[in-house]
Amino acid sequence: MKIWIDGQLVPQDEAKVSVMDHGLLYGDGCFEGIRIYNGRIFKLGSHLRRMWDSAEEIRLQSPYSMEEVERAIRETVSANQLTDGYIRLVFTRGVGTLGLHPFLCPVPTVFVIADTIKLYPQELYESGMQIIVAERRRVPRECLDPQIKSLNYLNNILAKIEAIDAGVLEALMLNMEGWVSECTGDNVFVVKDGAVFTPPPDAGILNGITRQFLIDDLGPSLGLPIQEKLFRLEEVYQADELFLTGTAAEVIGVTRIGDRVIGDGTVGPITRRFVSEFRARVSADAPED
Ligand code: PMP
């Protein structure tokens, strides 16, 4: 596998980051996960814009322009001959001293990995996924805005460990005010009486690119407008259908939360329409904007 790092495509075993890099020492940096479908890079423009927003929020200045990073991504995909797969774009603060001071790191490290991806097993898309509600709350926006896709994912990882301990793959997280926010690596949608809703960004979530694609594009084209609103866990338990979205997961139905069954315990008709329309849209001619 070829990795693009700091301006060069190199074999994987030559792609190295220093132990003095603040991405490693402090989780100081940001990243994106992006999909390749049938030779097209899904929502690359949106991912690059979100990457630049994250970097700006943490006052990290990329040494490469957005166009240069886009070129690096396309070069990495073609060097690895991928027509379907997953891209990881990372900016770290770079090599510095042992102190926190971010501006003593003169040059951010930039790298791009492009590889194949393992999805959740297909039967989960058909029978529905089981998740739990994490005890751990989502970090408040005032402390570290979840809109920043930072290299510091311990809040999510600790909730993910709760899920793994419970024998499931995802955990739903509440914010400090008790509103439903998102899962550890996926956004959440509820269906009730034919209406579809999802928490707004100010619930303290990462505004997922997949989430936004459903709101702007799939929902309207299916005649299923999606409303952003705050809701409590009770509304999730009383939902007819529940589904998650994310770059890796795509769209996947949830049929159980802990020991509670959602709806009739099967992946409902509206979730199925989103799952199949998503697949149809990305496999035909995935939008790259
Ligand atoms: N929330 C979190 C915390 C995430 O890390 C992700 C990305 N894996 C998502 C939501 C989904 O975002 P996207 O659709 O952009 O992958």
PDB file of C-alpha atoms and ligand atoms in Angstrom:
ATOM      1  CA  MET A   1       0.000   0.000   0.000  1.00  0.00           C
ATOM      2  CA  LYS A   2       1.155   3.541  -0.819  1.00  0.00           C
ATOM      3  CA  ILE A   3       0.666   6.341   1.691  1.00  0.00           C
ATOM      4  CA  TRP A   4       0.828  10.051   0.921  1.00  0.00           C
ATOM      5  CA  ILE A   5       2.739  11.833   3.669  1.00  0.00           C
ATOM      6  CA  ASP A   6       4.115  15.373   3.754  1.00  0.00           C
ATOM      7  CA  GLY A   7       4.122  15.751   0.011  1.00  0.00           C
ATOM      8  CA  GLN A   8       5.238  12.294  -1.081  1.00  0.00           C
ATOM      9  CA  LEU A   9       3.729   8.941  -1.930  1.00  0.00           C
ATOM     10  CA  VAL A  10       5.752   6.270  -0.121  1.00  0.00           C
ATOM     11  CA  PRO A  11       5.392   2.559   0.680  1.00  0.00           C
ATOM     12  CA  GLN A  12       3.469   1.944   3.906  1.00  0.00           C
ATOM     13  CA  ASP A  13       6.529   0.919   5.929  1.00  0.00           C
ATOM     14  CA  GLU A  14       8.226   4.211   5.072  1.00  0.00           C
ATOM     15  CA  ALA A  15       5.234   6.314   6.162  1.00  0.00           C
ATOM     16  CA  LYS A  16       6.297   7.301   9.672  1.00  0.00           C
ATOM     17  CA  VAL A  17       5.279   9.966  12.172  1.00  0.00           C
ATOM     18  CA  SER A  18       7.649  11.106  14.922  1.00  0.00           C
ATOM     19  CA  VAL A  19       7.067  10.203  18.593  1.00  0.00           C
ATOM     20  CA  MET A  20       7.409  13.970  19.175  1.00  0.00           C
ATOM     21  CA  ASP A  21       4.391  14.700  16.960  1.00  0.00           C
ATOM     22  CA  HIS A  22       1.664  16.413  18.977  1.00  0.00           C
ATOM     23  CA  GLY A  23      -0.974  14.422  17.137  1.00  0.00           C
ATOM     24  CA  LEU A  24       0.355  11.464  19.093  1.00  0.00           C
ATOM     25  CA  LEU A  25       1.446  13.222  22.290  1.00  0.00           C
ATOM     26  CA  TYR A  26      -1.795  15.201  22.781  1.00  0.00           C
ATOM     27  CA  GLY A  27      -4.319  14.137  20.160  1.00  0.00           C
ATOM     28  CA  ASP A  28      -3.718  17.590  18.701  1.00  0.00           C
ATOM     29  CA  GLY A  29      -4.945  17.478  15.135  1.00  0.00           C
ATOM     30  CA  CYS A  30      -7.987  16.651  13.038  1.00  0.00           C
ATOM     31  CA  PHE A  31      -9.100  14.085  10.483  1.00  0.00           C
ATOM     32  CA  GLU A  32     -11.682  12.962   7.949  1.00  0.00           C
ATOM     33  CA  GLY A  33     -12.977   9.558   6.861  1.00  0.00           C
ATOM     34  CA  ILE A  34     -14.166   9.505   3.244  1.00  0.00           C
ATOM     35  CA  ARG A  35     -15.593   6.789   0.953  1.00  0.00           C
ATOM     36  CA  ILE A  36     -14.772   5.862  -2.607  1.00  0.00           C
ATOM     37  CA  TYR A  37     -17.663   4.351  -4.559  1.00  0.00           C
ATOM     38  CA  ASN A  38     -17.232   3.103  -8.076  1.00  0.00           C
ATOM     39  CA  GLY A  39     -14.241   5.353  -8.690  1.00  0.00           C
ATOM     40  CA  ARG A  40     -15.870   8.476  -7.284  1.00  0.00           C
ATOM     41  CA  ILE A  41     -14.968  10.140  -4.004  1.00  0.00           C
ATOM     42  CA  PHE A  42     -18.258  10.661  -2.187  1.00  0.00           C
ATOM     43  CA  LYS A  43     -18.762  14.245  -0.989  1.00  0.00           C
ATOM     44  CA  LEU A  44     -15.045  15.008  -1.198  1.00  0.00           C
ATOM     45  CA  GLY A  45     -15.751  18.747  -1.310  1.00  0.00           C
ATOM     46  CA  SER A  46     -17.837  18.586   1.883  1.00  0.00           C
ATOM     47  CA  HIS A  47     -15.186  16.530   3.655  1.00  0.00           C
ATOM     48  CA  LEU A  48     -12.440  18.977   2.655  1.00  0.00           C
ATOM     49  CA  ARG A  49     -14.523  21.929   3.835  1.00  0.00           C
ATOM     50  CA  ARG A  50     -15.229  20.203   7.170  1.00  0.00           C
ATOM     51  CA  MET A  51     -11.509  19.404   7.517  1.00  0.00           C
ATOM     52  CA  TRP A  52     -10.643  23.056   6.973  1.00  0.00           C
ATOM     53  CA  ASP A  53     -13.320  24.103   9.495  1.00  0.00           C
ATOM     54  CA  SER A  54     -11.927  21.679  12.091  1.00  0.00           C
ATOM     55  CA  ALA A  55      -8.376  22.922  11.455  1.00  0.00           C
ATOM     56  CA  GLU A  56      -9.448  26.542  11.747  1.00  0.00           C
ATOM     57  CA  GLU A  57     -11.240  25.877  15.056  1.00  0.00           C
ATOM     58  CA  ILE A  58      -8.027  24.470  16.543  1.00  0.00           C
ATOM     59  CA  ARG A  59      -5.895  27.135  14.813  1.00  0.00           C
ATOM     60  CA  LEU A  60      -3.982  24.638  12.742  1.00  0.00           C
ATOM     61  CA  GLN A  61      -2.900  25.951   9.355  1.00  0.00           C
ATOM     62  CA  SER A  62      -2.469  23.320   6.669  1.00  0.00           C
ATOM     63  CA  PRO A  63       0.836  23.640   4.829  1.00  0.00           C
ATOM     64  CA  TYR A  64      -1.053  22.562   1.670  1.00  0.00           C
ATOM     65  CA  SER A  65      -3.973  24.289  -0.005  1.00  0.00           C
ATOM     66  CA  MET A  66      -7.332  22.558  -0.289  1.00  0.00           C
ATOM     67  CA  GLU A  67      -6.636  21.930  -3.981  1.00  0.00           C
ATOM     68  CA  GLU A  68      -3.262  20.360  -3.153  1.00  0.00           C
ATOM     69  CA  VAL A  69      -4.840  18.076  -0.555  1.00  0.00           C
ATOM     70  CA  GLU A  70      -7.573  17.121  -3.025  1.00  0.00           C
ATOM     71  CA  ARG A  71      -4.860  16.223  -5.562  1.00  0.00           C
ATOM     72  CA  ALA A  72      -2.990  14.227  -2.896  1.00  0.00           C
ATOM     73  CA  ILE A  73      -6.155  12.267  -2.115  1.00  0.00           C
ATOM     74  CA  ARG A  74      -6.833  11.472  -5.775  1.00  0.00           C
ATOM     75  CA  GLU A  75      -3.192  10.453  -6.302  1.00  0.00           C
ATOM     76  CA  THR A  76      -3.314   8.139  -3.273  1.00  0.00           C
ATOM     77  CA  VAL A  77      -6.527   6.501  -4.458  1.00  0.00           C
ATOM     78  CA  SER A  78      -5.132   5.877  -7.925  1.00  0.00           C
ATOM     79  CA  ALA A  79      -1.705   4.729  -6.667  1.00  0.00           C
ATOM     80  CA  ASN A  80      -3.541   2.042  -4.694  1.00  0.00           C
ATOM     81  CA  GLN A  81      -5.853   1.233  -7.637  1.00  0.00           C
ATOM     82  CA  LEU A  82      -8.961   1.608  -5.553  1.00  0.00           C
ATOM     83  CA  THR A  83     -12.404   2.018  -7.069  1.00  0.00           C
ATOM     84  CA  ASP A  84     -14.181   1.284  -3.789  1.00  0.00           C
ATOM     85  CA  GLY A  85     -12.700   1.924  -0.395  1.00  0.00           C
ATOM     86  CA  TYR A  86     -12.044   4.306   2.435  1.00  0.00           C
ATOM     87  CA  ILE A  87      -9.758   7.323   2.734  1.00  0.00           C
ATOM     88  CA  ARG A  88      -8.324   8.705   5.951  1.00  0.00           C
ATOM     89  CA  LEU A  89      -7.034  12.279   5.797  1.00  0.00           C
ATOM     90  CA  VAL A  90      -5.100  13.471   8.865  1.00  0.00           C
ATOM     91  CA  PHE A  91      -3.563  16.782   9.916  1.00  0.00           C
ATOM     92  CA  THR A  92      -1.488  16.688  13.092  1.00  0.00           C
ATOM     93  CA  ARG A  93       0.013  19.678  14.871  1.00  0.00           C
ATOM     94  CA  GLY A  94       3.416  18.314  13.889  1.00  0.00           C
ATOM     95  CA  VAL A  95       6.680  17.712  15.673  1.00  0.00           C
ATOM     96  CA  GLY A  96       7.300  19.876  18.729  1.00  0.00           C
ATOM     97  CA  THR A  97       8.585  19.862  22.268  1.00  0.00           C
ATOM     98  CA  LEU A  98       7.196  17.932  25.240  1.00  0.00           C
ATOM     99  CA  GLY A  99       5.129  20.950  26.287  1.00  0.00           C
ATOM    100  CA  LEU A 100       1.511  21.530  25.164  1.00  0.00           C
ATOM    101  CA  HIS A 101       2.362  24.735  23.268  1.00  0.00           C
ATOM    102  CA  PRO A 102       0.911  24.095  19.821  1.00  0.00           C
ATOM    103  CA  PHE A 103       2.700  26.977  18.113  1.00  0.00           C
ATOM    104  CA  LEU A 104       6.115  25.556  18.952  1.00  0.00           C
ATOM    105  CA  CYS A 105       5.346  22.863  16.367  1.00  0.00           C
ATOM    106  CA  PRO A 106       6.476  24.585  13.178  1.00  0.00           C
ATOM    107  CA  VAL A 107       4.967  22.326  10.499  1.00  0.00           C
ATOM    108  CA  PRO A 108       1.776  20.228  10.674  1.00  0.00           C
ATOM    109  CA  THR A 109       2.106  16.641   9.510  1.00  0.00           C
ATOM    110  CA  VAL A 110      -0.327  15.722   6.722  1.00  0.00           C
ATOM    111  CA  PHE A 111      -1.057  12.214   5.512  1.00  0.00           C
ATOM    112  CA  VAL A 112      -3.566  10.313   3.421  1.00  0.00           C
ATOM    113  CA  ILE A 113      -4.294   6.598   3.702  1.00  0.00           C
ATOM    114  CA  ALA A 114      -6.541   4.898   1.128  1.00  0.00           C
ATOM    115  CA  ASP A 115      -7.532   1.317   1.736  1.00  0.00           C
ATOM    116  CA  THR A 116     -10.382  -1.136   1.423  1.00  0.00           C
ATOM    117  CA  ILE A 117     -13.102  -1.059   4.083  1.00  0.00           C
ATOM    118  CA  LYS A 118     -14.999  -3.706   6.008  1.00  0.00           C
ATOM    119  CA  LEU A 119     -18.609  -2.731   6.466  1.00  0.00           C
ATOM    120  CA  TYR A 120     -20.882  -4.081   9.134  1.00  0.00           C
ATOM    121  CA  PRO A 121     -22.045  -7.559   8.023  1.00  0.00           C
ATOM    122  CA  GLN A 122     -24.863  -7.424   5.453  1.00  0.00           C
ATOM    123  CA  GLU A 123     -27.239  -9.343   7.762  1.00  0.00           C
ATOM    124  CA  LEU A 124     -27.143  -6.420  10.213  1.00  0.00           C
ATOM    125  CA  TYR A 125     -28.551  -4.169   7.473  1.00  0.00           C
ATOM    126  CA  GLU A 126     -31.389  -6.648   6.996  1.00  0.00           C
ATOM    127  CA  SER A 127     -32.170  -7.657  10.572  1.00  0.00           C
ATOM    128  CA  GLY A 128     -31.194  -4.371  12.273  1.00  0.00           C
ATOM    129  CA  MET A 129     -28.522  -3.478  14.710  1.00  0.00           C
ATOM    130  CA  GLN A 130     -28.564  -3.618  18.462  1.00  0.00           C
ATOM    131  CA  ILE A 131     -27.084  -0.718  20.429  1.00  0.00           C
ATOM    132  CA  ILE A 132     -27.034   0.539  24.023  1.00  0.00           C
ATOM    133  CA  VAL A 133     -27.356   3.923  25.692  1.00  0.00           C
ATOM    134  CA  ALA A 134     -23.964   4.907  27.064  1.00  0.00           C
ATOM    135  CA  GLU A 135     -23.658   6.088  30.644  1.00  0.00           C
ATOM    136  CA  ARG A 136     -21.003   8.491  29.449  1.00  0.00           C
ATOM    137  CA  ARG A 137     -22.311  11.829  28.197  1.00  0.00           C
ATOM    138  CA  ARG A 138     -21.135  13.508  24.993  1.00  0.00           C
ATOM    139  CA  VAL A 139     -18.543  16.171  25.701  1.00  0.00           C
ATOM    140  CA  PRO A 140     -20.287  19.581  25.856  1.00  0.00           C
ATOM    141  CA  ARG A 141     -19.780  22.026  23.005  1.00  0.00           C
ATOM    142  CA  GLU A 142     -18.473  24.597  25.467  1.00  0.00           C
ATOM    143  CA  CYS A 143     -15.610  22.221  26.354  1.00  0.00           C
ATOM    144  CA  LEU A 144     -14.723  20.674  22.996  1.00  0.00           C
ATOM    145  CA  ASP A 145     -17.234  21.168  20.198  1.00  0.00           C
ATOM    146  CA  PRO A 146     -18.065  17.770  18.650  1.00  0.00           C
ATOM    147  CA  GLN A 147     -18.239  19.610  15.297  1.00  0.00           C
ATOM    148  CA  ILE A 148     -14.439  19.575  15.411  1.00  0.00           C
ATOM    149  CA  LYS A 149     -13.419  16.182  14.079  1.00  0.00           C
ATOM    150  CA  SER A 150     -10.327  16.148  16.236  1.00  0.00           C
ATOM    151  CA  LEU A 151      -7.759  13.431  16.808  1.00  0.00           C
ATOM    152  CA  ASN A 152      -8.964  13.346  20.412  1.00  0.00           C
ATOM    153  CA  TYR A 153     -11.731  10.730  20.312  1.00  0.00           C
ATOM    154  CA  LEU A 154     -11.511   9.419  23.873  1.00  0.00           C
ATOM    155  CA  ASN A 155     -15.014  10.603  24.769  1.00  0.00           C
ATOM    156  CA  ASN A 156     -16.371   8.434  21.944  1.00  0.00           C
ATOM    157  CA  ILE A 157     -13.960   5.590  22.620  1.00  0.00           C
ATOM    158  CA  LEU A 158     -15.010   5.323  26.269  1.00  0.00           C
ATOM    159  CA  ALA A 159     -18.659   5.092  25.184  1.00  0.00           C
ATOM    160  CA  LYS A 160     -17.648   2.556  22.514  1.00  0.00           C
ATOM    161  CA  ILE A 161     -16.028   0.442  25.247  1.00  0.00           C
ATOM    162  CA  GLU A 162     -19.365   0.458  27.087  1.00  0.00           C
ATOM    163  CA  ALA A 163     -20.959  -0.864  23.882  1.00  0.00           C
ATOM    164  CA  ILE A 164     -18.324  -3.556  23.434  1.00  0.00           C
ATOM    165  CA  ASP A 165     -18.671  -4.599  27.089  1.00  0.00           C
ATOM    166  CA  ALA A 166     -22.422  -4.958  26.475  1.00  0.00           C
ATOM    167  CA  GLY A 167     -21.755  -7.114  23.400  1.00  0.00           C
ATOM    168  CA  VAL A 168     -22.958  -4.558  20.809  1.00  0.00           C
ATOM    169  CA  LEU A 169     -21.267  -2.303  18.264  1.00  0.00           C
ATOM    170  CA  GLU A 170     -22.641   1.177  18.935  1.00  0.00           C
ATOM    171  CA  ALA A 171     -23.757   3.342  21.839  1.00  0.00           C
ATOM    172  CA  LEU A 172     -26.178   6.245  21.831  1.00  0.00           C
ATOM    173  CA  MET A 173     -24.903   9.247  23.771  1.00  0.00           C
ATOM    174  CA  LEU A 174     -26.884  11.952  25.554  1.00  0.00           C
ATOM    175  CA  ASN A 175     -25.559  15.467  26.023  1.00  0.00           C
ATOM    176  CA  MET A 176     -25.130  17.022  29.474  1.00  0.00           C
ATOM    177  CA  GLU A 177     -28.710  18.347  29.369  1.00  0.00           C
ATOM    178  CA  GLY A 178     -30.066  14.879  28.698  1.00  0.00           C
ATOM    179  CA  TRP A 179     -30.930  15.463  25.017  1.00  0.00           C
ATOM    180  CA  VAL A 180     -30.085  12.723  22.541  1.00  0.00           C
ATOM    181  CA  SER A 181     -26.934  13.704  20.651  1.00  0.00           C
ATOM    182  CA  GLU A 182     -25.375  10.980  18.491  1.00  0.00           C
ATOM    183  CA  CYS A 183     -23.639   7.614  18.598  1.00  0.00           C
ATOM    184  CA  THR A 184     -19.894   7.151  19.024  1.00  0.00           C
ATOM    185  CA  GLY A 185     -19.233   7.261  15.275  1.00  0.00           C
ATOM    186  CA  ASP A 186     -22.675   7.724  13.710  1.00  0.00           C
ATOM    187  CA  ASN A 187     -25.560  10.204  13.673  1.00  0.00           C
ATOM    188  CA  VAL A 188     -29.036   9.144  14.765  1.00  0.00           C
ATOM    189  CA  PHE A 189     -32.493   9.478  13.156  1.00  0.00           C
ATOM    190  CA  VAL A 190     -35.934   8.669  14.561  1.00  0.00           C
ATOM    191  CA  VAL A 191     -39.088   7.856  12.568  1.00  0.00           C
ATOM    192  CA  LYS A 192     -42.472   8.451  14.236  1.00  0.00           C
ATOM    193  CA  ASP A 193     -45.859   8.414  12.475  1.00  0.00           C
ATOM    194  CA  GLY A 194     -44.160   8.819   9.099  1.00  0.00           C
ATOM    195  CA  ALA A 195     -42.056  11.841  10.169  1.00  0.00           C
ATOM    196  CA  VAL A 196     -38.262  11.698  10.285  1.00  0.00           C
ATOM    197  CA  PHE A 197     -36.197  13.736  12.694  1.00  0.00           C
ATOM    198  CA  THR A 198     -32.615  14.042  13.898  1.00  0.00           C
ATOM    199  CA  PRO A 199     -30.889  16.159  16.576  1.00  0.00           C
ATOM    200  CA  PRO A 200     -29.688  19.612  15.443  1.00  0.00           C
ATOM    201  CA  PRO A 201     -25.971  20.517  15.481  1.00  0.00           C
ATOM    202  CA  ASP A 202     -26.488  22.430  18.730  1.00  0.00           C
ATOM    203  CA  ALA A 203     -27.311  19.156  20.492  1.00  0.00           C
ATOM    204  CA  GLY A 204     -23.504  18.816  20.422  1.00  0.00           C
ATOM    205  CA  ILE A 205     -22.890  16.463  17.508  1.00  0.00           C
ATOM    206  CA  LEU A 206     -20.566  16.045  14.598  1.00  0.00           C
ATOM    207  CA  ASN A 207     -22.584  17.310  11.664  1.00  0.00           C
ATOM    208  CA  GLY A 208     -22.125  14.145   9.630  1.00  0.00           C
ATOM    209  CA  ILE A 209     -21.657  14.407   5.888  1.00  0.00           C
ATOM    210  CA  THR A 210     -23.938  11.377   5.476  1.00  0.00           C
ATOM    211  CA  ARG A 211     -26.486  13.028   7.808  1.00  0.00           C
ATOM    212  CA  GLN A 212     -26.416  16.211   5.722  1.00  0.00           C
ATOM    213  CA  PHE A 213     -26.752  14.216   2.473  1.00  0.00           C
ATOM    214  CA  LEU A 214     -29.953  12.651   3.837  1.00  0.00           C
ATOM    215  CA  ILE A 215     -31.306  16.038   4.971  1.00  0.00           C
ATOM    216  CA  ASP A 216     -30.454  17.934   1.765  1.00  0.00           C
ATOM    217  CA  ASP A 217     -30.839  15.274  -0.862  1.00  0.00           C
ATOM    218  CA  LEU A 218     -32.202  11.792  -0.080  1.00  0.00           C
ATOM    219  CA  GLY A 219     -35.008  12.897   2.274  1.00  0.00           C
ATOM    220  CA  PRO A 220     -36.482  15.473  -0.124  1.00  0.00           C
ATOM    221  CA  SER A 221     -36.093  13.180  -3.146  1.00  0.00           C
ATOM    222  CA  LEU A 222     -37.908  10.357  -1.328  1.00  0.00           C
ATOM    223  CA  GLY A 223     -40.669  12.759  -0.226  1.00  0.00           C
ATOM    224  CA  LEU A 224     -39.493  12.250   3.358  1.00  0.00           C
ATOM    225  CA  PRO A 225     -38.384  15.656   4.654  1.00  0.00           C
ATOM    226  CA  ILE A 226     -36.128  15.454   7.697  1.00  0.00           C
ATOM    227  CA  GLN A 227     -36.643  17.796  10.592  1.00  0.00           C
ATOM    228  CA  GLU A 228     -33.917  18.788  13.038  1.00  0.00           C
ATOM    229  CA  LYS A 229     -35.178  18.834  16.610  1.00  0.00           C
ATOM    230  CA  LEU A 230     -34.071  18.075  20.141  1.00  0.00           C
ATOM    231  CA  PHE A 231     -35.564  14.949  21.662  1.00  0.00           C
ATOM    232  CA  ARG A 232     -35.256  12.802  24.742  1.00  0.00           C
ATOM    233  CA  LEU A 233     -34.535   9.128  25.115  1.00  0.00           C
ATOM    234  CA  GLU A 234     -38.254   8.414  25.699  1.00  0.00           C
ATOM    235  CA  GLU A 235     -38.971   9.486  22.110  1.00  0.00           C
ATOM    236  CA  VAL A 236     -36.335   7.074  20.894  1.00  0.00           C
ATOM    237  CA  TYR A 237     -37.895   4.228  22.860  1.00  0.00           C
ATOM    238  CA  GLN A 238     -41.333   5.108  21.449  1.00  0.00           C
ATOM    239  CA  ALA A 239     -40.082   5.505  17.863  1.00  0.00           C
ATOM    240  CA  ASP A 240     -41.517   3.425  15.032  1.00  0.00           C
ATOM    241  CA  GLU A 241     -38.056   3.175  13.494  1.00  0.00           C
ATOM    242  CA  LEU A 242     -34.543   4.211  14.365  1.00  0.00           C
ATOM    243  CA  PHE A 243     -31.520   4.391  12.095  1.00  0.00           C
ATOM    244  CA  LEU A 244     -27.925   5.584  12.093  1.00  0.00           C
ATOM    245  CA  THR A 245     -25.810   7.231   9.405  1.00  0.00           C
ATOM    246  CA  GLY A 246     -22.057   7.511   8.954  1.00  0.00           C
ATOM    247  CA  THR A 247     -19.359   7.291   6.329  1.00  0.00           C
ATOM    248  CA  ALA A 248     -18.479   3.715   7.275  1.00  0.00           C
ATOM    249  CA  ALA A 249     -21.962   2.515   8.321  1.00  0.00           C
ATOM    250  CA  GLU A 250     -23.838   4.318   5.480  1.00  0.00           C
ATOM    251  CA  VAL A 251     -27.496   3.975   6.625  1.00  0.00           C
ATOM    252  CA  ILE A 252     -28.329   1.175   9.062  1.00  0.00           C
ATOM    253  CA  GLY A 253     -31.478   0.363  11.026  1.00  0.00           C
ATOM    254  CA  VAL A 254     -31.468  -0.144  14.793  1.00  0.00           C
ATOM    255  CA  THR A 255     -34.020  -2.563  16.204  1.00  0.00           C
ATOM    256  CA  ARG A 256     -33.003  -2.806  19.857  1.00  0.00           C
ATOM    257  CA  ILE A 257     -31.580  -0.443  22.439  1.00  0.00           C
ATOM    258  CA  GLY A 258     -30.405  -2.402  25.442  1.00  0.00           C
ATOM    259  CA  ASP A 259     -33.332  -4.699  26.215  1.00  0.00           C
ATOM    260  CA  ARG A 260     -35.933  -2.461  24.547  1.00  0.00           C
ATOM    261  CA  VAL A 261     -37.316  -3.316  21.131  1.00  0.00           C
ATOM    262  CA  ILE A 262     -37.822  -0.416  18.716  1.00  0.00           C
ATOM    263  CA  GLY A 263     -41.094  -0.476  16.755  1.00  0.00           C
ATOM    264  CA  ASP A 264     -41.964  -4.034  15.804  1.00  0.00           C
ATOM    265  CA  GLY A 265     -38.340  -5.174  16.099  1.00  0.00           C
ATOM    266  CA  THR A 266     -37.656  -5.248  12.363  1.00  0.00           C
ATOM    267  CA  VAL A 267     -35.986  -2.717  10.054  1.00  0.00           C
ATOM    268  CA  GLY A 268     -38.957  -0.533   9.120  1.00  0.00           C
ATOM    269  CA  PRO A 269     -40.098   0.576   5.648  1.00  0.00           C
ATOM    270  CA  ILE A 270     -38.798   4.153   5.841  1.00  0.00           C
ATOM    271  CA  THR A 271     -35.364   3.010   7.002  1.00  0.00           C
ATOM    272  CA  ARG A 272     -35.322   0.488   4.144  1.00  0.00           C
ATOM    273  CA  ARG A 273     -36.055   3.226   1.633  1.00  0.00           C
ATOM    274  CA  PHE A 274     -33.138   5.312   2.920  1.00  0.00           C
ATOM    275  CA  VAL A 275     -30.794   2.299   2.965  1.00  0.00           C
ATOM    276  CA  SER A 276     -31.587   1.296  -0.606  1.00  0.00           C
ATOM    277  CA  GLU A 277     -31.755   4.829  -2.018  1.00  0.00           C
ATOM    278  CA  PHE A 278     -28.399   5.637  -0.420  1.00  0.00           C
ATOM    279  CA  ARG A 279     -26.840   2.573  -2.023  1.00  0.00           C
ATOM    280  CA  ALA A 280     -28.411   3.304  -5.382  1.00  0.00           C
ATOM    281  CA  ARG A 281     -27.201   6.913  -5.369  1.00  0.00           C
ATOM    282  CA  VAL A 282     -23.611   6.201  -4.367  1.00  0.00           C
ATOM    283  CA  SER A 283     -23.132   3.202  -6.594  1.00  0.00           C
ATOM    284  CA  ALA A 284     -24.454   4.907  -9.715  1.00  0.00           C
ATOM    285  CA  ASP A 285     -22.798   8.280  -9.705  1.00  0.00           C
ATOM    286  CA  ALA A 286     -21.738   9.349  -6.225  1.00  0.00           C
ATOM    287  CA  PRO A 287     -21.788  13.163  -5.854  1.00  0.00           C
ATOM    288  CA  GLU A 288     -18.287  14.542  -5.216  1.00  0.00           C
ATOM    289  CA  ASP A 289     -19.325  18.043  -4.133  1.00  0.00           C
TER     290      ASP A 289
HETATM  291  N1  PMP B   1     -20.597  11.328  14.689  1.00  0.00           N
HETATM  292  C1  PMP B   1     -19.327  11.042  14.997  1.00  0.00           C
HETATM  293  C2  PMP B   1     -18.872  11.245  16.395  1.00  0.00           C
HETATM  294  C3  PMP B   1     -18.454  10.559  14.014  1.00  0.00           C
HETATM  295  O1  PMP B   1     -17.182  10.297  14.310  1.00  0.00           O
HETATM  296  C4  PMP B   1     -18.921  10.374  12.697  1.00  0.00           C
HETATM  297  C5  PMP B   1     -17.993   9.912  11.618  1.00  0.00           C
HETATM  298  N2  PMP B   1     -17.596   8.589  11.752  1.00  0.00           N
HETATM  299  C6  PMP B   1     -20.275  10.652  12.429  1.00  0.00           C
HETATM  300  C7  PMP B   1     -21.078  11.157  13.446  1.00  0.00           C
HETATM  301  C8  PMP B   1     -20.841  10.489  11.060  1.00  0.00           C
HETATM  302  O2  PMP B   1     -20.308  11.489  10.214  1.00  0.00           O
HETATM  303  P1  PMP B   1     -20.059  11.233   8.664  1.00  0.00           P
HETATM  304  O3  PMP B   1     -21.395  10.947   8.060  1.00  0.00           O
HETATM  305  O4  PMP B   1     -19.459  12.497   8.189  1.00  0.00           O
HETATM  306  O5  PMP B   1     -19.142  10.060   8.573  1.00  0.00           O
END
